[in-house]
Amino acid sequence: MTMGSRQILFAAQESIERFLFQYQSQLAVWVLVLLAFFTGALLYRSLWMLWRRWRTNLRFRRGAQAEKQAAKFLRRRGYKIIAAQLSEPILIYVDGEPQKSMVRADFLVRRRWKTYIVEVKSGQQGTVRLPNVRRQLLEYKLVYQPDGILLLDMEHHNLQEIRFAYGAQRRKKWLRITLLILALGSLIWCLWQFF
């Protein structure tokens, strides 16, 4: 090292030492503030994770309790429980590649000669107005092909039979109505012509 570079290095070291000596108390405060911030962030994250785990466990406990009550509720209404937590494997083809999945329904029940899939909901999820509930019930209709779908809201002890009319079914209904009107019109015309 040359003498000039040593002097520059020495001067820089000296100025850093002077800076640290002058602002030593302020640096300590900033280090404590940063340490408190990171400690608070870690504490917040830990408490958030504990709260989420507690909420998830509470939801599962409520769901399990609701399903036990649902079984009693269904039996009292005259339904025979055939299966609980019924799982059906399905294949979904994505760009020609099969993907395995499972569809799980809460109950498969029978009443008289009809079989039903029952979806048990607790809390605010017990309405078919919610898109995720509708999609779930449509999935059951397609996969299990039961005689009916029942939505059981355990919060309000409300059992509803859900039916879907879409596309081709609506057209068939209008076709039947049109044919019925034509047949009645023809009958009335014939009666009017002959009598």
Tab-separated table of C-alpha atoms in Angstrom:
chain	number	residue	atom	x	y	z
A	1	MET	CA	0.000	0.000	0.000
A	2	THR	CA	1.187	3.445	-0.765
A	3	MET	CA	1.409	6.185	1.765
A	4	GLY	CA	-1.508	8.090	0.180
A	5	SER	CA	-3.873	5.173	0.292
A	6	ARG	CA	-2.903	4.469	3.920
A	7	GLN	CA	-3.705	8.044	4.848
A	8	ILE	CA	-7.073	7.827	3.057
A	9	LEU	CA	-7.861	4.530	4.795
A	10	PHE	CA	-6.783	5.933	8.162
A	11	ALA	CA	-8.853	9.094	7.600
A	12	ALA	CA	-11.925	7.022	6.656
A	13	GLN	CA	-11.479	4.834	9.741
A	14	GLU	CA	-11.083	7.884	11.926
A	15	SER	CA	-14.202	9.543	10.500
A	16	ILE	CA	-16.239	6.333	11.041
A	17	GLU	CA	-15.048	6.146	14.657
A	18	ARG	CA	-15.948	9.843	15.204
A	19	PHE	CA	-19.393	9.231	13.635
A	20	LEU	CA	-20.010	6.185	15.834
A	21	PHE	CA	-18.868	8.030	18.957
A	22	GLN	CA	-21.082	11.053	18.202
A	23	TYR	CA	-24.187	9.082	17.275
A	24	GLN	CA	-23.659	6.063	19.540
A	25	SER	CA	-26.830	6.628	21.575
A	26	GLN	CA	-28.966	7.266	18.463
A	27	LEU	CA	-27.644	4.111	16.785
A	28	ALA	CA	-28.455	2.092	19.868
A	29	VAL	CA	-32.007	3.446	19.811
A	30	TRP	CA	-32.381	2.575	16.108
A	31	VAL	CA	-31.033	-0.917	16.676
A	32	LEU	CA	-33.525	-1.358	19.532
A	33	VAL	CA	-36.361	-0.030	17.361
A	34	LEU	CA	-35.483	-2.445	14.537
A	35	LEU	CA	-35.139	-5.315	17.013
A	36	ALA	CA	-38.537	-4.450	18.539
A	37	PHE	CA	-40.093	-4.233	15.066
A	38	PHE	CA	-38.815	-7.666	14.019
A	39	THR	CA	-39.767	-9.196	17.370
A	40	GLY	CA	-43.254	-7.701	17.048
A	41	ALA	CA	-43.588	-9.005	13.487
A	42	LEU	CA	-42.575	-12.514	14.566
A	43	LEU	CA	-44.959	-12.371	17.525
A	44	TYR	CA	-47.791	-11.135	15.297
A	45	ARG	CA	-47.160	-13.921	12.757
A	46	SER	CA	-47.073	-16.566	15.495
A	47	LEU	CA	-50.308	-15.305	17.059
A	48	TRP	CA	-51.951	-15.105	13.624
A	49	MET	CA	-51.000	-18.717	12.850
A	50	LEU	CA	-52.273	-19.879	16.264
A	51	TRP	CA	-55.552	-18.016	15.726
A	52	ARG	CA	-56.011	-19.541	12.241
A	53	ARG	CA	-55.282	-23.034	13.572
A	54	TRP	CA	-57.781	-22.484	16.413
A	55	ARG	CA	-60.451	-21.275	13.945
A	56	THR	CA	-59.861	-24.253	11.641
A	57	ASN	CA	-60.108	-26.704	14.551
A	58	LEU	CA	-63.254	-24.970	15.763
A	59	ARG	CA	-64.784	-25.238	12.286
A	60	PHE	CA	-63.939	-28.955	12.094
A	61	ARG	CA	-65.390	-29.557	15.564
A	62	ARG	CA	-68.560	-27.681	14.621
A	63	GLY	CA	-68.786	-29.651	11.370
A	64	ALA	CA	-68.359	-32.989	13.163
A	65	GLN	CA	-70.942	-31.990	15.770
A	66	ALA	CA	-73.338	-30.812	13.046
A	67	GLU	CA	-72.976	-34.132	11.188
A	68	LYS	CA	-73.774	-36.117	14.355
A	69	GLN	CA	-76.854	-33.993	14.911
A	70	ALA	CA	-77.719	-34.289	11.212
A	71	ALA	CA	-77.797	-38.090	11.401
A	72	LYS	CA	-80.303	-37.914	14.263
A	73	PHE	CA	-82.301	-35.233	12.449
A	74	LEU	CA	-82.520	-37.318	9.260
A	75	ARG	CA	-83.559	-40.482	11.104
A	76	ARG	CA	-86.337	-38.578	12.906
A	77	ARG	CA	-87.579	-37.348	9.498
A	78	GLY	CA	-87.834	-40.921	8.212
A	79	TYR	CA	-84.617	-41.169	6.193
A	80	LYS	CA	-82.493	-44.304	6.398
A	81	ILE	CA	-78.767	-43.540	6.327
A	82	ILE	CA	-77.035	-45.792	3.818
A	83	ALA	CA	-73.564	-44.215	4.002
A	84	ALA	CA	-71.802	-41.325	5.732
A	85	GLN	CA	-68.820	-39.472	4.260
A	86	LEU	CA	-69.365	-41.259	0.968
A	87	SER	CA	-66.397	-40.902	-1.412
A	88	GLU	CA	-66.502	-41.402	-5.141
A	89	PRO	CA	-63.341	-41.345	-7.270
A	90	ILE	CA	-63.552	-39.388	-10.504
A	91	LEU	CA	-61.245	-38.758	-13.446
A	92	ILE	CA	-60.842	-35.269	-14.839
A	93	TYR	CA	-59.156	-34.997	-18.230
A	94	VAL	CA	-56.997	-31.899	-18.617
A	95	ASP	CA	-55.647	-31.575	-22.166
A	96	GLY	CA	-56.184	-35.299	-22.579
A	97	GLU	CA	-54.260	-36.191	-19.409
A	98	PRO	CA	-56.317	-37.936	-16.700
A	99	GLN	CA	-56.261	-36.365	-13.239
A	100	LYS	CA	-57.623	-38.391	-10.303
A	101	SER	CA	-59.812	-36.707	-7.739
A	102	MET	CA	-62.429	-37.549	-5.101
A	103	VAL	CA	-65.934	-36.241	-4.497
A	104	ARG	CA	-67.085	-36.627	-0.905
A	105	ALA	CA	-70.706	-36.274	0.177
A	106	ASP	CA	-71.884	-36.086	3.773
A	107	PHE	CA	-74.682	-38.675	3.579
A	108	LEU	CA	-76.387	-41.035	1.193
A	109	VAL	CA	-79.927	-41.674	2.479
A	110	ARG	CA	-83.053	-43.480	1.359
A	111	ARG	CA	-86.677	-42.635	1.967
A	112	ARG	CA	-89.366	-44.821	0.485
A	113	TRP	CA	-87.990	-45.780	-2.937
A	114	LYS	CA	-85.796	-42.751	-3.535
A	115	THR	CA	-82.136	-42.146	-2.700
A	116	TYR	CA	-80.795	-38.730	-1.807
A	117	ILE	CA	-77.410	-37.145	-1.306
A	118	VAL	CA	-77.431	-34.922	1.775
A	119	GLU	CA	-75.067	-31.993	2.204
A	120	VAL	CA	-74.875	-30.730	5.782
A	121	LYS	CA	-74.004	-27.087	6.335
A	122	SER	CA	-73.583	-25.146	9.523
A	123	GLY	CA	-73.222	-21.427	9.990
A	124	GLN	CA	-73.756	-19.068	7.096
A	125	GLN	CA	-73.051	-21.682	4.410
A	126	GLY	CA	-76.530	-23.233	4.620
A	127	THR	CA	-78.030	-21.509	1.598
A	128	VAL	CA	-78.118	-22.491	-2.061
A	129	ARG	CA	-77.740	-18.820	-2.988
A	130	LEU	CA	-73.989	-19.094	-2.428
A	131	PRO	CA	-72.159	-20.052	-5.642
A	132	ASN	CA	-69.788	-22.509	-3.940
A	133	VAL	CA	-72.722	-24.389	-2.377
A	134	ARG	CA	-74.537	-24.528	-5.732
A	135	ARG	CA	-71.441	-25.850	-7.483
A	136	GLN	CA	-70.979	-28.494	-4.805
A	137	LEU	CA	-74.583	-29.670	-5.112
A	138	LEU	CA	-74.351	-29.746	-8.916
A	139	GLU	CA	-71.195	-31.839	-8.599
A	140	TYR	CA	-73.085	-34.312	-6.403
A	141	LYS	CA	-75.934	-34.446	-8.919
A	142	LEU	CA	-73.529	-35.258	-11.752
A	143	VAL	CA	-71.313	-37.734	-9.887
A	144	TYR	CA	-73.808	-39.685	-7.747
A	145	GLN	CA	-76.918	-39.244	-9.939
A	146	PRO	CA	-79.335	-39.611	-6.998
A	147	ASP	CA	-83.090	-39.200	-7.114
A	148	GLY	CA	-82.655	-35.943	-5.220
A	149	ILE	CA	-80.281	-33.620	-3.394
A	150	LEU	CA	-81.023	-32.462	0.162
A	151	LEU	CA	-79.410	-29.411	1.767
A	152	LEU	CA	-79.538	-29.573	5.543
A	153	ASP	CA	-78.871	-26.311	7.380
A	154	MET	CA	-78.129	-27.436	10.928
A	155	GLU	CA	-77.992	-23.886	12.269
A	156	HIS	CA	-81.699	-23.385	11.495
A	157	HIS	CA	-82.703	-27.095	11.394
A	158	ASN	CA	-83.939	-26.609	7.851
A	159	LEU	CA	-84.015	-29.449	5.298
A	160	GLN	CA	-84.543	-28.450	1.670
A	161	GLU	CA	-84.791	-30.582	-1.447
A	162	ILE	CA	-82.782	-28.972	-4.230
A	163	ARG	CA	-83.570	-29.514	-7.900
A	164	PHE	CA	-81.800	-28.082	-10.906
A	165	ALA	CA	-83.385	-27.138	-14.229
A	166	TYR	CA	-80.920	-26.133	-16.868
A	167	GLY	CA	-80.575	-25.987	-20.613
A	168	ALA	CA	-82.225	-29.050	-22.199
A	169	GLN	CA	-84.643	-29.606	-19.306
A	170	ARG	CA	-86.172	-26.144	-19.729
A	171	ARG	CA	-86.511	-26.687	-23.493
A	172	LYS	CA	-88.237	-30.050	-22.900
A	173	LYS	CA	-90.646	-28.407	-20.470
A	174	TRP	CA	-91.601	-25.726	-23.028
A	175	LEU	CA	-91.924	-28.362	-25.732
A	176	ARG	CA	-94.334	-30.376	-23.553
A	177	ILE	CA	-96.364	-27.266	-22.750
A	178	THR	CA	-96.529	-26.316	-26.437
A	179	LEU	CA	-97.642	-29.816	-27.459
A	180	LEU	CA	-100.268	-29.817	-24.710
A	181	ILE	CA	-101.640	-26.463	-25.891
A	182	LEU	CA	-101.740	-27.680	-29.496
A	183	ALA	CA	-103.527	-30.883	-28.475
A	184	LEU	CA	-106.101	-28.967	-26.415
A	185	GLY	CA	-106.588	-26.463	-29.239
A	186	SER	CA	-107.128	-29.286	-31.738
A	187	LEU	CA	-109.619	-30.992	-29.415
A	188	ILE	CA	-111.561	-27.776	-28.907
A	189	TRP	CA	-111.569	-27.089	-32.668
A	190	CYS	CA	-112.806	-30.632	-33.406
A	191	LEU	CA	-115.560	-30.341	-30.816
A	192	TRP	CA	-116.594	-26.960	-32.175
A	193	GLN	CA	-116.648	-28.250	-35.784
A	194	PHE	CA	-118.705	-31.387	-35.051
A	195	PHE	CA	-121.110	-30.056	-32.456
